[in-house]
XYZ file of C-alpha atoms in Angstrom:
517
model
C 29.194 100.679 150.864
C 26.637 101.134 148.213
C 27.319 97.133 146.458
C 26.201 94.245 149.136
C 28.592 92.137 148.467
C 28.010 88.618 149.917
C 30.272 85.305 150.125
C 33.767 84.876 150.826
C 36.483 86.184 148.748
C 36.495 82.201 146.901
C 35.010 82.915 143.042
C 32.678 80.345 143.324
C 30.848 82.058 146.014
C 30.999 85.387 145.850
C 27.669 87.142 144.389
C 27.156 90.754 144.117
C 23.551 91.925 144.646
C 22.158 94.284 142.274
C 19.698 96.546 143.818
C 16.281 97.860 141.395
C 17.911 101.667 141.911
C 21.123 102.740 142.431
C 23.156 105.700 142.420
C 27.027 105.762 143.354
C 26.699 109.394 144.018
C 24.657 109.247 146.636
C 24.884 105.418 147.676
C 29.208 105.098 147.494
C 29.939 109.164 147.939
C 27.741 110.623 150.026
C 28.103 107.347 152.725
C 31.891 108.527 152.696
C 31.574 111.458 153.171
C 29.545 111.887 156.448
C 33.280 111.133 158.103
C 33.732 114.782 157.019
C 37.735 114.685 156.968
C 37.724 111.267 155.070
C 40.712 112.173 152.334
C 39.168 111.451 148.217
C 41.861 112.760 146.427
C 45.196 113.905 146.805
C 46.262 116.161 143.547
C 49.527 117.397 142.670
C 51.282 119.040 139.514
C 55.323 119.404 139.019
C 54.592 122.889 139.615
C 54.390 122.295 143.497
C 50.528 122.546 144.374
C 49.029 120.199 145.893
C 45.277 119.727 147.046
C 43.871 117.343 149.254
C 40.345 116.599 148.491
C 38.107 115.467 150.947
C 34.624 112.644 150.454
C 32.579 115.481 151.645
C 34.039 118.530 149.954
C 33.711 115.816 146.358
C 30.214 115.158 147.210
C 29.770 119.079 148.217
C 31.306 120.062 145.152
C 29.564 117.312 142.773
C 25.740 118.730 144.120
C 27.324 121.990 143.168
C 28.525 121.059 139.424
C 25.258 119.205 139.482
C 23.205 122.501 139.769
C 24.962 123.996 137.226
C 24.364 121.580 134.803
C 21.064 121.949 135.301
C 20.498 125.228 134.956
C 22.139 124.841 131.766
C 18.778 122.136 130.743
C 20.454 119.117 131.066
C 18.245 117.217 132.237
C 18.048 113.631 133.551
C 19.487 111.416 130.535
C 20.742 113.618 128.463
C 24.954 113.282 127.549
C 27.458 115.825 128.505
C 30.947 115.296 126.808
C 33.866 115.896 129.653
C 36.633 116.841 127.482
C 38.961 117.093 130.577
C 42.916 116.607 132.100
C 43.053 114.811 135.219
C 42.063 118.406 136.948
C 39.995 118.151 140.191
C 37.229 119.291 138.024
C 36.981 115.797 136.258
C 36.029 113.968 139.284
C 33.379 116.472 140.516
C 31.810 116.190 136.891
C 31.807 113.062 136.311
C 29.890 112.638 140.012
C 27.620 115.394 138.409
C 25.942 113.666 135.440
C 25.979 110.439 137.755
C 23.988 112.407 140.532
C 21.818 113.672 138.002
C 21.064 110.895 136.298
C 22.761 112.394 132.985
C 25.230 110.198 130.845
C 28.469 111.214 131.499
C 30.614 111.182 127.816
C 34.665 111.133 128.625
C 36.730 112.113 125.838
C 40.806 112.445 126.008
C 42.167 116.031 125.405
C 43.943 115.027 122.670
C 40.900 114.616 119.960
C 41.382 116.603 117.178
C 38.450 118.885 116.027
C 38.098 117.019 113.700
C 37.510 113.618 115.993
C 35.743 116.193 118.563
C 32.461 116.506 115.436
C 32.304 113.297 115.447
C 31.377 112.243 118.819
C 29.261 115.373 118.987
C 27.337 114.432 116.358
C 26.884 110.685 116.928
C 26.120 111.428 120.768
C 24.271 114.533 120.164
C 25.524 116.034 124.072
C 23.205 118.895 125.496
C 26.211 120.144 127.153
C 30.362 119.755 126.704
C 33.101 120.458 129.561
C 36.424 121.078 128.163
C 39.878 123.157 130.014
C 41.205 125.558 127.944
C 43.123 124.216 125.103
C 40.955 121.622 124.160
C 37.546 124.070 124.242
C 39.620 125.649 120.723
C 39.335 123.283 119.312
C 35.693 122.727 120.323
C 35.068 125.900 119.383
C 35.966 124.795 115.696
C 33.270 123.157 115.027
C 30.544 123.989 117.310
C 28.420 126.184 114.711
C 27.469 122.536 113.356
C 25.821 121.775 116.430
C 23.447 124.455 117.360
C 21.272 121.911 119.698
C 24.573 122.361 122.132
C 23.130 123.942 125.141
C 25.556 124.811 127.491
C 29.421 124.995 127.332
C 31.545 124.633 130.462
C 35.023 125.600 130.132
C 37.283 124.744 133.276
C 40.276 127.303 133.993
C 40.357 129.775 132.609
C 38.010 132.344 130.357
C 37.069 131.645 126.862
C 33.601 133.682 124.860
C 30.722 131.822 125.038
C 31.608 129.222 127.553
C 30.564 129.840 131.527
C 33.215 129.126 133.534
C 32.943 126.250 136.115
C 34.465 127.298 138.507
C 32.544 129.690 139.367
C 30.120 129.053 138.716
C 30.224 125.449 141.041
C 31.425 128.352 143.160
C 27.971 130.401 143.392
C 25.684 127.193 143.102
C 23.788 125.215 145.876
C 26.053 122.514 146.980
C 21.686 121.365 147.351
C 20.661 118.982 145.018
C 19.264 115.453 146.123
C 20.810 112.421 143.669
C 18.133 111.068 140.964
C 17.326 107.738 142.526
C 18.255 106.350 138.925
C 17.874 102.615 137.901
C 20.535 100.116 137.976
C 19.713 99.118 134.372
C 19.405 102.772 133.517
C 22.242 104.362 131.149
C 25.100 105.945 132.989
C 28.868 106.191 130.793
C 29.106 106.607 127.096
C 32.170 105.664 125.450
C 33.607 106.281 122.169
C 35.733 102.917 121.149
C 38.185 102.134 118.494
C 37.095 99.599 116.036
C 38.438 97.363 113.178
C 36.540 99.488 110.486
C 34.700 102.068 110.545
C 34.930 105.428 113.029
C 35.059 104.325 117.249
C 31.424 103.104 117.998
C 28.995 104.268 121.514
C 29.321 101.863 123.993
C 27.058 102.314 126.684
C 26.868 101.300 130.209
C 24.652 101.380 132.672
C 24.554 102.242 136.671
C 24.503 98.656 137.490
C 27.014 97.682 135.071
C 30.437 100.376 135.874
C 29.720 102.013 139.232
C 28.382 99.449 140.959
C 29.959 96.346 139.761
C 33.269 97.818 139.932
C 33.545 97.293 143.341
C 34.843 93.999 142.389
C 37.882 96.009 141.188
C 38.369 98.508 144.407
C 37.587 94.676 146.874
C 39.373 91.632 145.033
C 41.248 93.219 142.073
C 43.209 95.843 143.887
C 43.122 94.971 147.368
C 42.031 98.119 148.630
C 40.492 99.359 152.170
C 39.966 102.720 153.565
C 43.197 103.390 154.953
C 44.988 102.978 151.470
C 45.858 105.686 148.797
C 46.093 104.280 145.095
C 47.748 105.798 141.666
C 46.272 104.947 138.971
C 47.987 106.686 135.409
C 45.542 106.586 132.319
C 44.562 108.840 130.438
C 40.419 110.661 131.950
C 38.848 110.009 128.308
C 39.654 105.726 128.617
C 37.151 103.569 130.775
C 40.176 102.536 132.449
C 40.398 106.065 134.493
C 36.707 105.900 135.788
C 37.162 101.891 137.123
C 40.513 102.777 138.544
C 40.759 106.701 139.207
C 36.696 106.604 140.672
C 34.548 103.719 141.726
C 37.445 100.891 141.999
C 39.148 102.978 145.186
C 36.001 105.602 146.782
C 33.836 101.763 146.958
C 36.393 101.321 149.433
C 37.080 104.271 150.439
C 40.181 104.445 149.757
C 42.106 107.719 148.294
C 43.457 108.350 144.895
C 46.473 109.560 144.325
C 46.569 112.018 140.900
C 49.534 113.417 139.014
C 49.010 116.117 136.862
C 51.222 117.097 134.037
C 51.594 117.179 130.148
C 53.519 113.650 129.830
C 54.430 110.767 131.291
C 57.952 110.576 132.801
C 59.295 107.617 134.711
C 61.620 109.001 136.678
C 58.990 111.695 137.683
C 57.057 108.427 138.756
C 59.685 107.059 140.762
C 59.928 110.072 142.425
C 56.759 110.627 143.031
C 55.970 106.655 144.691
C 59.248 107.465 146.949
C 57.626 110.764 148.148
C 54.323 110.562 148.802
C 52.436 107.084 151.202
C 51.012 105.783 147.637
C 50.271 101.815 148.542
C 48.963 100.376 145.066
C 50.333 101.389 141.411
C 49.078 100.245 138.546
C 49.842 101.733 134.820
C 49.729 100.119 131.315
C 52.798 97.446 130.687
C 54.764 100.331 128.773
C 54.638 101.924 131.997
C 56.292 99.274 133.622
C 58.349 99.036 130.574
C 60.121 102.444 131.232
C 60.148 102.131 134.739
C 62.803 98.402 134.791
C 65.034 100.882 132.715
C 65.591 103.658 135.452
C 67.826 103.307 138.149
C 65.333 101.670 141.058
C 68.072 101.252 143.640
C 67.845 104.764 143.763
C 64.503 105.322 145.299
C 63.226 103.278 148.162
C 58.910 102.931 148.368
C 57.835 102.974 151.845
C 53.983 102.435 151.581
C 53.934 100.753 148.025
C 52.055 97.003 148.795
C 51.083 96.011 145.372
C 51.757 97.354 141.293
C 48.365 95.797 138.999
C 48.398 96.388 134.628
C 45.875 97.223 132.626
C 45.050 97.824 128.725
C 47.571 95.225 126.526
C 49.613 92.085 127.548
C 52.071 92.657 130.296
C 55.672 90.400 129.261
C 57.331 87.947 132.263
C 59.897 89.976 132.061
C 58.682 93.502 133.548
C 56.785 90.379 136.564
C 56.449 87.862 138.417
C 52.782 86.582 139.105
C 51.909 82.892 140.013
C 52.201 82.107 136.098
C 54.949 84.483 134.427
C 53.146 86.460 131.578
C 49.626 84.756 131.996
C 46.605 86.908 132.439
C 45.661 85.129 135.654
C 42.401 83.285 136.411
C 38.797 84.300 136.148
C 37.954 87.488 138.532
C 34.858 86.711 140.569
C 31.269 87.248 139.126
C 32.906 85.825 136.195
C 33.323 82.673 134.139
C 35.382 82.646 131.262
C 35.882 80.137 128.663
C 37.866 79.737 125.753
C 35.700 79.140 123.137
C 35.454 77.615 118.906
C 33.312 79.495 115.683
C 30.762 77.179 117.076
C 30.529 78.689 120.757
C 31.651 75.429 122.240
C 34.293 75.419 125.393
C 37.690 73.962 123.820
C 39.807 71.732 126.644
C 43.159 73.361 128.220
C 45.500 74.181 125.417
C 43.704 74.650 122.455
C 43.381 78.055 120.404
C 39.987 79.930 120.769
C 38.005 83.006 121.651
C 38.590 84.527 125.312
C 35.006 84.443 126.091
C 32.868 85.474 128.715
C 29.797 83.583 129.811
C 26.298 85.145 129.973
C 23.641 83.115 129.929
C 22.008 81.752 132.183
C 23.405 84.575 134.710
C 24.788 88.324 133.137
C 27.198 89.623 134.988
C 27.037 93.124 136.150
C 29.835 94.477 135.356
C 29.363 93.770 131.016
C 28.542 96.681 129.190
C 24.914 97.066 127.933
C 25.130 98.033 124.540
C 26.904 99.579 121.997
C 24.543 102.126 121.838
C 22.520 102.745 118.666
C 23.842 99.728 116.937
C 22.155 96.532 117.587
C 23.583 94.707 114.829
C 26.700 95.467 116.217
C 25.918 94.838 119.500
C 24.095 91.320 118.114
C 27.850 90.770 116.449
C 29.303 90.028 120.119
C 27.564 87.561 121.445
C 27.770 83.883 119.930
C 25.196 80.877 121.786
C 25.334 82.253 126.004
C 29.096 83.889 125.377
C 30.454 87.796 125.164
C 33.268 87.572 123.142
C 35.891 89.685 124.389
C 37.791 90.174 121.044
C 41.086 87.956 122.460
C 43.089 84.740 121.010
C 43.822 82.753 124.165
C 44.141 79.454 125.185
C 43.570 78.350 128.957
C 46.297 75.596 131.640
C 44.944 73.003 133.660
C 44.625 74.887 136.506
C 42.750 77.633 134.503
C 45.189 80.067 134.489
C 44.236 82.385 130.699
C 47.252 83.433 128.820
C 46.943 85.943 125.880
C 47.680 85.409 121.862
C 46.830 88.190 119.942
C 43.630 90.578 119.221
C 41.061 88.729 117.355
C 40.584 91.790 115.238
C 42.871 94.067 113.639
C 43.012 96.740 116.854
C 46.501 98.309 118.154
C 46.542 98.159 120.960
C 49.720 101.005 122.290
C 51.085 102.211 125.183
C 47.253 100.665 126.625
C 45.874 103.331 124.024
C 43.504 101.554 121.452
C 43.407 102.737 117.427
C 41.506 100.958 115.269
C 43.722 100.870 111.940
C 40.818 102.176 109.652
C 41.121 106.378 111.647
C 44.775 106.024 110.986
C 44.352 105.049 106.766
C 41.548 107.549 106.646
C 43.581 110.103 107.683
C 47.331 109.258 105.379
C 44.617 109.095 102.472
C 43.605 112.304 103.086
C 46.979 113.613 102.203
C 47.747 113.726 98.392
C 51.292 111.859 98.602
C 48.912 108.435 99.431
C 47.310 106.231 96.750
C 46.534 103.603 99.472
C 47.839 102.710 103.268
C 46.777 100.227 105.002
C 47.191 99.916 108.614
C 48.936 96.866 111.448
C 50.386 96.852 114.569
C 54.338 96.179 114.836
C 56.044 95.035 118.390
C 57.959 97.937 120.277
C 60.155 96.425 123.499
C 58.498 99.436 125.302
C 54.825 100.022 123.931
C 54.058 96.232 123.241
C 53.204 97.916 120.225
C 52.470 100.342 117.586
C 50.900 101.811 114.271
C 52.721 100.798 111.129
C 51.489 102.475 108.699
C 52.745 100.323 104.698
C 51.809 103.860 102.111
C 51.216 103.245 97.914
C 52.198 106.746 96.748
C 50.848 108.518 94.357
C 52.815 108.162 90.725
C 55.626 110.897 90.740
C 56.073 110.752 94.740
C 59.608 110.077 95.863
C 59.476 108.122 99.200
C 62.649 109.799 101.872
C 62.295 110.639 105.109
C 60.829 114.054 105.216
C 57.992 112.517 103.655
C 58.039 109.953 106.470
C 57.829 112.393 108.812
C 55.238 114.930 107.029
C 52.678 112.070 106.814
C 53.184 111.141 110.040
C 52.585 115.347 111.597
C 49.606 115.016 109.017
C 48.058 112.530 111.094
C 48.528 113.683 114.164
C 46.944 117.238 112.965
C 44.178 115.118 110.859
C 43.118 112.956 114.516
C 44.530 112.519 117.348
C 47.944 112.172 118.149
C 48.588 108.837 120.107
C 47.442 108.077 116.370
C 50.302 108.407 114.573
C 52.664 106.096 112.723
C 55.572 105.703 114.204
C 56.412 103.256 111.557
C 56.135 103.399 107.969
C 56.885 101.760 104.957
C 56.405 102.556 101.178
C 55.319 99.662 98.846
C 54.547 99.305 95.284
C 50.993 97.225 96.271
C 49.257 95.854 98.885
C 48.388 92.147 99.302
C 44.067 91.935 98.655
C 41.378 89.797 97.949
C 39.915 88.757 94.805
C 37.245 91.347 96.522
C 39.891 94.243 96.496
C 40.047 93.954 100.977
C 43.431 94.545 102.255
C 44.651 91.505 103.887
C 46.149 93.457 106.886
C 46.080 89.912 108.592
C 48.912 89.064 106.409
C 51.308 92.314 107.039
C 50.780 91.497 110.471
C 51.624 88.197 110.427
C 55.501 89.287 108.852
C 55.540 92.182 111.254
C 56.076 89.620 114.079
C 57.164 86.928 112.045
C 60.516 90.019 111.443
C 60.386 90.609 114.774
C 58.538 87.813 117.181
C 57.274 89.555 119.864
C 53.901 86.960 121.141
C 52.007 85.243 118.569
C 49.775 84.950 116.487
C 46.107 83.812 116.119
């Protein structure tokens, strides 16, 4: 369905043929929809509700949603900001945007009003889609963005918002898919970096919707009879490639558990109760699951488990090489390179990179949108530099060492230190702050803040709690520092730049985790 795969499962022989025009909604979902009863989504919540959505229904609802967006003035190339939890409408709106050639911009519902305002200012969306809770935050900043032509609300009513449920139900389900070019903008993500606010990463119809046929076929190993459960926040890129594109390329159904937070015992109950054959979660999930009494459960249909988003420690999983990242996926050539862009021999530490010249793999993102300098900084000769430090053994297995930058990856969430530092500096008790990763047995690493207090401020546990709550309220709650240490001064260069790396290395030396670069 959709993409044309040629060759065998061998990485050397594999090739993904990219057509000039490609639209996932039409080229994949609509084709599976021809089997009218084929299951696309099995959705459950903790109140006993269960929804079974076929590909045919998903296709029809996405066409209706495309008509709704068009009626609000959304056109080909326009950005649609989608702030929804794991509701069926999240899948419908993603497909609707792809179908009409709009650029879908997913965001986590944990965003604060300040975070939302930044995304509205940077992406300039034509429309915002949100659930009731998130819509309140949107309204706090919406007066500054009159160019937003439409607001769609899922699951409730609110002044100034159009009921998405009612509008989709009443709209026509006749909407011819736009024949989008493979290199046309399709998905826009905001990703945290070492400095500054989150950067906008643009993907095309080829680099994400099409390329993740590799995910579905080779990484997840799915087929039309499978039910795949991916645990990922809908605002993160992982949700798209493991909750939409990878499984649906292969005709597999997606299992969804809608809940406010992850509960390991409940997850095990669901795995035992439903015919899930493939499971994916961040390593933090597995660290929590193995602490439960696994002998109480029987997983009759579960065939495979995979992890993504952060390193997976060898105590949790026995891979072909315990603790290894594995080998390169089909269609990609990886190497560990030095500062000059030269591939290093086995055993030497360097930067993990993907070869992009002379042949660029389909799955590499198009660009940091509106930031050509940032885009250029990610390339070194014929290589795209991933930002991970690694080594390679003699058999081609790669071993993660650390991030090359200061980005913190906690429970699969990317957290930029600058965002947390900026939030802390808004508190009257904080004179300076530096934020780094700190080892954690369950989450892999967590946010730790080193704080210099303003004169006359006394450090105590109440202040730590106050600072944590302040960060939660100022930015997304998942970014708050779980550890806070008060210090007299921060290490700096002669020019005054904070030496985060020195603090980070001190943290990991005190409680050894994975080695630092």
